Short mmCIF file of C-alpha atoms in Angstrom, two decimals:
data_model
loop_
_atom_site.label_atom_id
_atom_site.label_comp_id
_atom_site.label_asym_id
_atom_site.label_seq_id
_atom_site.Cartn_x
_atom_site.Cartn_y
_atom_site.Cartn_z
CA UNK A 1 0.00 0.00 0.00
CA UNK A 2 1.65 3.10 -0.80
CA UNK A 3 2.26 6.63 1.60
CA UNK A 4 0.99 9.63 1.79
CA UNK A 5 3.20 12.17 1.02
CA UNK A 6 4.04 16.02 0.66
CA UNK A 7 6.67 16.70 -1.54
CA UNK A 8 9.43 19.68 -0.79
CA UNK A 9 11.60 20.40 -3.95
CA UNK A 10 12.30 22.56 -6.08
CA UNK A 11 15.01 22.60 -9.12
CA UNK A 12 15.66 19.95 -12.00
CA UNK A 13 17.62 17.52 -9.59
CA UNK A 14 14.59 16.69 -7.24
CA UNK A 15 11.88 15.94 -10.36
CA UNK A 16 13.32 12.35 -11.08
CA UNK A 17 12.71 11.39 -7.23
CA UNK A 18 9.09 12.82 -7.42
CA UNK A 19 8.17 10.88 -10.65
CA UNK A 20 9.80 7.72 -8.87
CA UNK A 21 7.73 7.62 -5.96
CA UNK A 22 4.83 8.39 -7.92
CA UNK A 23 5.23 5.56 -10.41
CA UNK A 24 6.12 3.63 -7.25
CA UNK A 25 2.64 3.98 -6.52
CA UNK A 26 2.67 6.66 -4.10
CA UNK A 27 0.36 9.87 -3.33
CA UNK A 28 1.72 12.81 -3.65
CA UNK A 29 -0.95 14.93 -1.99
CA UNK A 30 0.74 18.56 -2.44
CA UNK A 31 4.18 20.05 -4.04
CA UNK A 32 5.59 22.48 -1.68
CA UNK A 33 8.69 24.72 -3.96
CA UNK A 34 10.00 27.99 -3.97
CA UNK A 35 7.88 30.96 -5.56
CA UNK A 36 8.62 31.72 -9.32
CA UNK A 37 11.95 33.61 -10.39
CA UNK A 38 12.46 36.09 -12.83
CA UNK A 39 15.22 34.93 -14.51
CA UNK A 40 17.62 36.02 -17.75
CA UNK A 41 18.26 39.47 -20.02
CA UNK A 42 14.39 39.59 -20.46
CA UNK A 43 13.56 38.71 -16.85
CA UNK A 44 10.89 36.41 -17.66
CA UNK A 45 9.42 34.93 -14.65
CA UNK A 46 9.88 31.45 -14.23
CA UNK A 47 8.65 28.05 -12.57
CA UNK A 48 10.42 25.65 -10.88
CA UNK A 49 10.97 22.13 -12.07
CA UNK A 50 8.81 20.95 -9.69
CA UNK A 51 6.17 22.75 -10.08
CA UNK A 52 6.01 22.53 -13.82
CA UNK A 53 6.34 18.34 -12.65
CA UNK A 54 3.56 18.80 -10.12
CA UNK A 55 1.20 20.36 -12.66
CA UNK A 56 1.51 18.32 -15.66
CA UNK A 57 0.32 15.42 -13.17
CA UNK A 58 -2.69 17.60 -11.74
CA UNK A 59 -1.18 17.53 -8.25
CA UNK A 60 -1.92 20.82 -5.84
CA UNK A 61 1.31 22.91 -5.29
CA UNK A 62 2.36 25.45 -2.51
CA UNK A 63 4.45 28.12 -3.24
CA UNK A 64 5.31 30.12 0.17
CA UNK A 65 7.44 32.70 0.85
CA UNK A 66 8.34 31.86 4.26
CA UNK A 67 7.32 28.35 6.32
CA UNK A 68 8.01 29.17 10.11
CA UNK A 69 5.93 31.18 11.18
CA UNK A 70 3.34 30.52 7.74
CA UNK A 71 -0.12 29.21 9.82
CA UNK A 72 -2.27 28.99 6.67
CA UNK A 73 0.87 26.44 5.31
CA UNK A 74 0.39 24.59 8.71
CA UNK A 75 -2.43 23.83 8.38
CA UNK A 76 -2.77 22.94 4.94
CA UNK A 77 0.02 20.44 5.88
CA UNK A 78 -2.32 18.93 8.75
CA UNK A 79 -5.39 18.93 7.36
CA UNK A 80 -3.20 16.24 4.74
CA UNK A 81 -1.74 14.23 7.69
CA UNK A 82 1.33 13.25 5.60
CA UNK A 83 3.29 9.55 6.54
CA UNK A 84 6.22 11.23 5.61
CA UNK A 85 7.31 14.56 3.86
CA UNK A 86 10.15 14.12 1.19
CA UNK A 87 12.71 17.03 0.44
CA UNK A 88 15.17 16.93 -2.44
CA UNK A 89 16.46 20.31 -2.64
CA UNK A 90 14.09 22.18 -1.76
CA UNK A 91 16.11 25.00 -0.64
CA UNK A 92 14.32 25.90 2.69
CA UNK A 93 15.37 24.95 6.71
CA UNK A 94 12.57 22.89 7.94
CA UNK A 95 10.79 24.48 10.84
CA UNK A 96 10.20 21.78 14.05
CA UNK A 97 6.40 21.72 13.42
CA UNK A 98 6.92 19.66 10.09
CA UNK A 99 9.56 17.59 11.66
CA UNK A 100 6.90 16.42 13.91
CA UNK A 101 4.26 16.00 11.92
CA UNK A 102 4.65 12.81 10.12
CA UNK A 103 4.87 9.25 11.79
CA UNK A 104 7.99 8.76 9.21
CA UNK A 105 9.27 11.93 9.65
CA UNK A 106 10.76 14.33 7.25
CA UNK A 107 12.96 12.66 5.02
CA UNK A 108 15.84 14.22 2.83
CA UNK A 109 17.91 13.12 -0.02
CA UNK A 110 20.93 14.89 -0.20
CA UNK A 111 23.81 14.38 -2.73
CA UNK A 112 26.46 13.33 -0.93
CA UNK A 113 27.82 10.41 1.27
CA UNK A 114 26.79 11.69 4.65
CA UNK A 115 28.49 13.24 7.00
CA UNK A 116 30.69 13.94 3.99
CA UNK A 117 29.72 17.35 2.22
CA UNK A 118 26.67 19.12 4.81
CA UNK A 119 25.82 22.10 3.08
CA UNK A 120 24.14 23.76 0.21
CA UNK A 121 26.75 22.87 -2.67
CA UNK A 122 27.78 18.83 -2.12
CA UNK A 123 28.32 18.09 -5.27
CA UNK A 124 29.96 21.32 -6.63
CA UNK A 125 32.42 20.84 -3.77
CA UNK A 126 33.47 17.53 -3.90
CA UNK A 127 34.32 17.91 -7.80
CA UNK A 128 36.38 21.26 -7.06
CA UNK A 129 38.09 19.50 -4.25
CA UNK A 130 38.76 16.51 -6.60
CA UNK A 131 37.04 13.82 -5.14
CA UNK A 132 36.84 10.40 -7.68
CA UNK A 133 33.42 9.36 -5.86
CA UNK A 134 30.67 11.09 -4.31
CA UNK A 135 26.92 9.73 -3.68
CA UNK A 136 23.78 10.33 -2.05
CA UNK A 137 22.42 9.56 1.33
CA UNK A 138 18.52 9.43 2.16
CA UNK A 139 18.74 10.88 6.14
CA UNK A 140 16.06 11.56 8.70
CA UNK A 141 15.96 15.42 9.22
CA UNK A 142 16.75 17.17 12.15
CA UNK A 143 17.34 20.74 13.62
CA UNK A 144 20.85 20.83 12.53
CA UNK A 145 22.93 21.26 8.99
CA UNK A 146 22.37 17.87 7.46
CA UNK A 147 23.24 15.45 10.42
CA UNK A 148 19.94 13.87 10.64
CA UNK A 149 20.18 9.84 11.36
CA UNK A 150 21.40 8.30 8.03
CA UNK A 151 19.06 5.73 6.45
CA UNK A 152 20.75 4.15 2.87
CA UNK A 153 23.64 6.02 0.81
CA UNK A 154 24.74 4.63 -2.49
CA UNK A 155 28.18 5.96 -4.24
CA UNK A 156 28.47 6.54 -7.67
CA UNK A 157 32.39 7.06 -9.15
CA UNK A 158 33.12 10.81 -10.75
CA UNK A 159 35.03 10.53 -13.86
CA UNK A 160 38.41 12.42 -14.42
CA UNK A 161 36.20 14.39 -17.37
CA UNK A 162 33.17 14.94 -15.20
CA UNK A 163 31.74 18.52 -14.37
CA UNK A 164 28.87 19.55 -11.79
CA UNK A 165 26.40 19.12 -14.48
CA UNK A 166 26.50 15.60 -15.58
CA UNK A 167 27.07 14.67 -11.61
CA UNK A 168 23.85 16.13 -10.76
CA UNK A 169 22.58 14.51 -13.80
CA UNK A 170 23.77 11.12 -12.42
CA UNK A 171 23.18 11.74 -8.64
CA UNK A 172 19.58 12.99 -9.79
CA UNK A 173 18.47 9.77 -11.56
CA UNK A 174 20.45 6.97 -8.60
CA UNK A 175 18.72 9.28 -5.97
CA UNK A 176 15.52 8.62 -7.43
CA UNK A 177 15.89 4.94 -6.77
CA UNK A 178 17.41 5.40 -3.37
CA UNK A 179 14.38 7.23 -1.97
CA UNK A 180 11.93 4.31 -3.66
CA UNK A 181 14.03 2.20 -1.41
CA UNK A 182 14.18 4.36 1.32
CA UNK A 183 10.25 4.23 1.33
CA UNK A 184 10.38 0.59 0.98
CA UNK A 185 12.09 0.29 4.10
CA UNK A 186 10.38 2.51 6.13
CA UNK A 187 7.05 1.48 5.50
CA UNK A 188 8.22 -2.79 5.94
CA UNK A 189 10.18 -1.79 9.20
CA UNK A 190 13.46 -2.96 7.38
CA UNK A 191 15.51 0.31 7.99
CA UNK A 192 17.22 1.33 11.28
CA UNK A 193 18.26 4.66 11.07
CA UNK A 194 21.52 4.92 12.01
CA UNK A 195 23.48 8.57 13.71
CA UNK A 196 26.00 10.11 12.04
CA UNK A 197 29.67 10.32 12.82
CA UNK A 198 29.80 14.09 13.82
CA UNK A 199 33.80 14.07 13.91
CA UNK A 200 34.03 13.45 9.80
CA UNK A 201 31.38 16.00 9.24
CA UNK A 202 33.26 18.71 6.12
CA UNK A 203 31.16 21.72 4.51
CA UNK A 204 30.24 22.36 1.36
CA UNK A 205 28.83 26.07 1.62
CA UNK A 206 26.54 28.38 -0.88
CA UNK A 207 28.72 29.11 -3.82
CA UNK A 208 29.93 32.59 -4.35
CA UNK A 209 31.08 34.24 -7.21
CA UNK A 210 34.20 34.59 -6.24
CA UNK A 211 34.91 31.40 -6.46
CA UNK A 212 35.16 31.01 -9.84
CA UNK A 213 38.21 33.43 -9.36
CA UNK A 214 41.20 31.52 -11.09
CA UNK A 215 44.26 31.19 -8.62
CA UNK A 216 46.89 30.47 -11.02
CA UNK A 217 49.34 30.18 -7.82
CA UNK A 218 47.43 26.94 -7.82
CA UNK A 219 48.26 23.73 -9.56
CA UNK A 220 46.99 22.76 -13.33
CA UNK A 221 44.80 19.94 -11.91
CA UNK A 222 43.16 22.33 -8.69
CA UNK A 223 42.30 24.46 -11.64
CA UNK A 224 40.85 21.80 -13.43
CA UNK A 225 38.71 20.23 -10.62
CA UNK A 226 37.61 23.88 -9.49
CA UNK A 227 36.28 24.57 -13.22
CA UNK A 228 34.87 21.05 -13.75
CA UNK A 229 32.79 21.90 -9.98
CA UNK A 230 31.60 25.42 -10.77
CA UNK A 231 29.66 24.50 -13.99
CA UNK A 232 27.48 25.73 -15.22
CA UNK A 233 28.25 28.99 -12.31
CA UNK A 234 30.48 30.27 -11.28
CA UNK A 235 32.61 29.02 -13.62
CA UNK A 236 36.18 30.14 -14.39
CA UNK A 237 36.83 33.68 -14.71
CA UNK A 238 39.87 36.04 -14.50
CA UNK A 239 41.77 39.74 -15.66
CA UNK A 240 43.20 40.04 -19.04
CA UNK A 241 44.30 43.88 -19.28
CA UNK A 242 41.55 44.50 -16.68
CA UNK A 243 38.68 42.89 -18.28
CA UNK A 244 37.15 40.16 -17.53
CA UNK A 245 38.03 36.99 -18.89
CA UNK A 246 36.17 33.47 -18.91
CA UNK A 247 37.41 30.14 -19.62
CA UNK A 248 34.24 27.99 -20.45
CA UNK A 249 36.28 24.90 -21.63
CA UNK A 250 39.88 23.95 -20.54
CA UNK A 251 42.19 21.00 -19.71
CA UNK A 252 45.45 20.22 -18.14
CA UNK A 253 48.27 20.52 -20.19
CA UNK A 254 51.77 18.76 -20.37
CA UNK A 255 55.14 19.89 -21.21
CA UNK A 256 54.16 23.58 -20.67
CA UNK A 257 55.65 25.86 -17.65
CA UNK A 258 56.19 29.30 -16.88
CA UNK A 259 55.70 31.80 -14.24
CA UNK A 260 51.71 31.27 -12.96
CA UNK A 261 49.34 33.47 -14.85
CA UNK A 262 51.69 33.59 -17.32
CA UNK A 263 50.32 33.01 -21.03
CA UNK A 264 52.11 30.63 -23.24
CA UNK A 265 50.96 30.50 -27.06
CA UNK A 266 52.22 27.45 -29.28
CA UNK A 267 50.69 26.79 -32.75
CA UNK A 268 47.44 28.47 -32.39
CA UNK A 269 47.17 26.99 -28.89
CA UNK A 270 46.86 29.02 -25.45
CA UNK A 271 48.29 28.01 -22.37
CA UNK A 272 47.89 29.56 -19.09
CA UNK A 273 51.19 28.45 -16.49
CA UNK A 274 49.99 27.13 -12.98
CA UNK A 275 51.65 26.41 -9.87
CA UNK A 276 54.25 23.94 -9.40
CA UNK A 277 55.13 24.06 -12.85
CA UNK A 278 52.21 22.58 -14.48
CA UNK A 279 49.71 24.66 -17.12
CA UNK A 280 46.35 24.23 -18.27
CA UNK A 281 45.16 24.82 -22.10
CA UNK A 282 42.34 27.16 -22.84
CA UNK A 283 40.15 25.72 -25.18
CA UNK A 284 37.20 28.19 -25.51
CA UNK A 285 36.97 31.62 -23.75
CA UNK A 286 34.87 34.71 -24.03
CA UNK A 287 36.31 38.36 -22.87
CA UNK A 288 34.02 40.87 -21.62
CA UNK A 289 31.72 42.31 -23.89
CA UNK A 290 32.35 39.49 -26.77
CA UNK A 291 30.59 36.26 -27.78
CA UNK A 292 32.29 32.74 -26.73
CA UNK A 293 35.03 31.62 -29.03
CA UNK A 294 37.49 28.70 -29.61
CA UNK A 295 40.88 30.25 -28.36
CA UNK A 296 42.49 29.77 -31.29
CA UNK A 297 40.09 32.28 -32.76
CA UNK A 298 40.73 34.57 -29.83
CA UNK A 299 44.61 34.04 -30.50
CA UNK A 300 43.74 34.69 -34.12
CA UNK A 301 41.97 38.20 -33.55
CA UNK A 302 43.72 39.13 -30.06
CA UNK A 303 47.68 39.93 -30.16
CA UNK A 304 49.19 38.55 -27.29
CA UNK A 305 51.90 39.85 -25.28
CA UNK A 306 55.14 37.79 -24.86
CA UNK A 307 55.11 36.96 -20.93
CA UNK A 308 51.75 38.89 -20.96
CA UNK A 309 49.66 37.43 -17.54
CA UNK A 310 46.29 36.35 -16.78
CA UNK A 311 44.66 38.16 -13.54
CA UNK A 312 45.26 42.20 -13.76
#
């Protein structure tokens, strides 16, 4: 027999796990997701993914502003009597009235391998940081950051090649299935929730713009992982002659050194030197004010500098 259940989520990376436990056979009585965004040049007001989800099924959503101290949201939530309310990004700390509300309590699928990662940016983090695995954990919510009792975790490998975006891709779909299982469990008695180690706990905070600020005091590969984490934002972004300058694609490069920041050209090709002796190539970039471009059209239409540098 399948649960009752209010749904918290809103972007791209929580609608697999609502279709799954629908198609798993079980009600979703309301959507709950953050209001519409103007978003974009022509600040067009948006929906979120779940919403746009929740109504192509005909299921009731909830948009509030704030959940606190929101009575008429209470209520609403009540007046359901949820067995458990799910929340895959949702974006929103859960107030203690909703943790107590369901006999199965409030649970969360976050994409990481618990206590690995609390925060708002798991995956972007662990990529940056260079990790060759990551996962995601379905966890009992509590009053803290993430360190809810842990119920299953699966952990998918991150290829060398690998940015943010097909992670969350990946994580999104395996999730999916975790929280059918997680369900499973729950509602057959077959899952002991189990506390987190507090001591191994790391952070992955909010992303800021600034850290798509390229270091080149750093090494080729920290480089690498940072850009392959920070897609599709913040990206990779630096000076050239006091403008900025983005690199949307690059790679680690061999056989190239110099002093770090330093630009190395060779054959139509553009290097940037790291720390530690290493160098990454640019393969597309876009300066302020200009379209995106291969770099060996930028070389072609840009003179640069002998020992010219990246970051002023």
């Amino acid at each position: 027999m399948g649960l009752k259940l209010v749904f918290c989520g809103t972007p791209e990376f929580a609608v697999p796990t609502f279709e799954a436990v629908i198609a798993a056979g079980h009600e979703v009585a309301l959507a709950v997701t953050q209001p519409d965004k103007v978003v974009g040049r022509k600040m067009e007001l948006q929906a979120p993914a779940v919403k746009r989800a929740a109504e192509a099924r005909g299921i009731p959503v909830v948009q509030p502003e704030k959940i606190k101290h929101n009575e008429e949201f209470r209520a609403q939530l009540e007046a359901i009597r949820p067995d458990a309310i799910l929340v895959v990004a949702y974006g929103r700390i859960i107030p203690k009235w909703m943790l107590d509300l369901p006999r199965l309590g409030n649970i969360n699928l976050h994409g990481s391998l618990l206590p690995k990662y609390r925060g708002a940016a798991p995956i972007q983090w662990a990529i940056a940081n260079g990790e060759t695995n990551t996962g995601v954990t379905t966890m009992r919510i509590d009053e803290g950051l993430d360190s809810g009792p842990l119920l299953l975790a699966e952990m998918q490998w991150i290829a060398p090649e690998e940015t943010a975006v097909d992670v969350f891709e990946c994580l999104a779909d395996v999730g999916a299935g975790l929280m059918v299982k997680t369900l499973h469990g729950l509602e057959c008695g077959t899952i002991t929730a189990v506390e987190q180690n507090h001591s191994e706990a790391t952070h992955a905070p909010i992303l800021k713009r600034e850290d798509g600020w390229m270091d080149f005091s750093r090494t080729a590969q920290q480089i690498y992982n940072r850009w392959r984490g920070f897609q599709p934002w913040p990206g990779a972004y630096t000076l050239l002659r006091g403008k900025k300058f983005i690199a949307h694609k690059m790679c680690p490069a061999t056989g190239v050194s110099g002093e770090p920041g330093e630009v190395l050209v060779d054959q139509g090709r553009m290097f940037v030197a790291c720390g530690q002796g290493t160098a990454v190539e640019l393969l597309d970039v876009q300066t302020e004010g200009k379209r995106r471009m291969s770099a060996a059209e930028f070389l072609r239409g840009f003179q640069v500098r002998p020992g010219e540098r990246l970051g002023s």
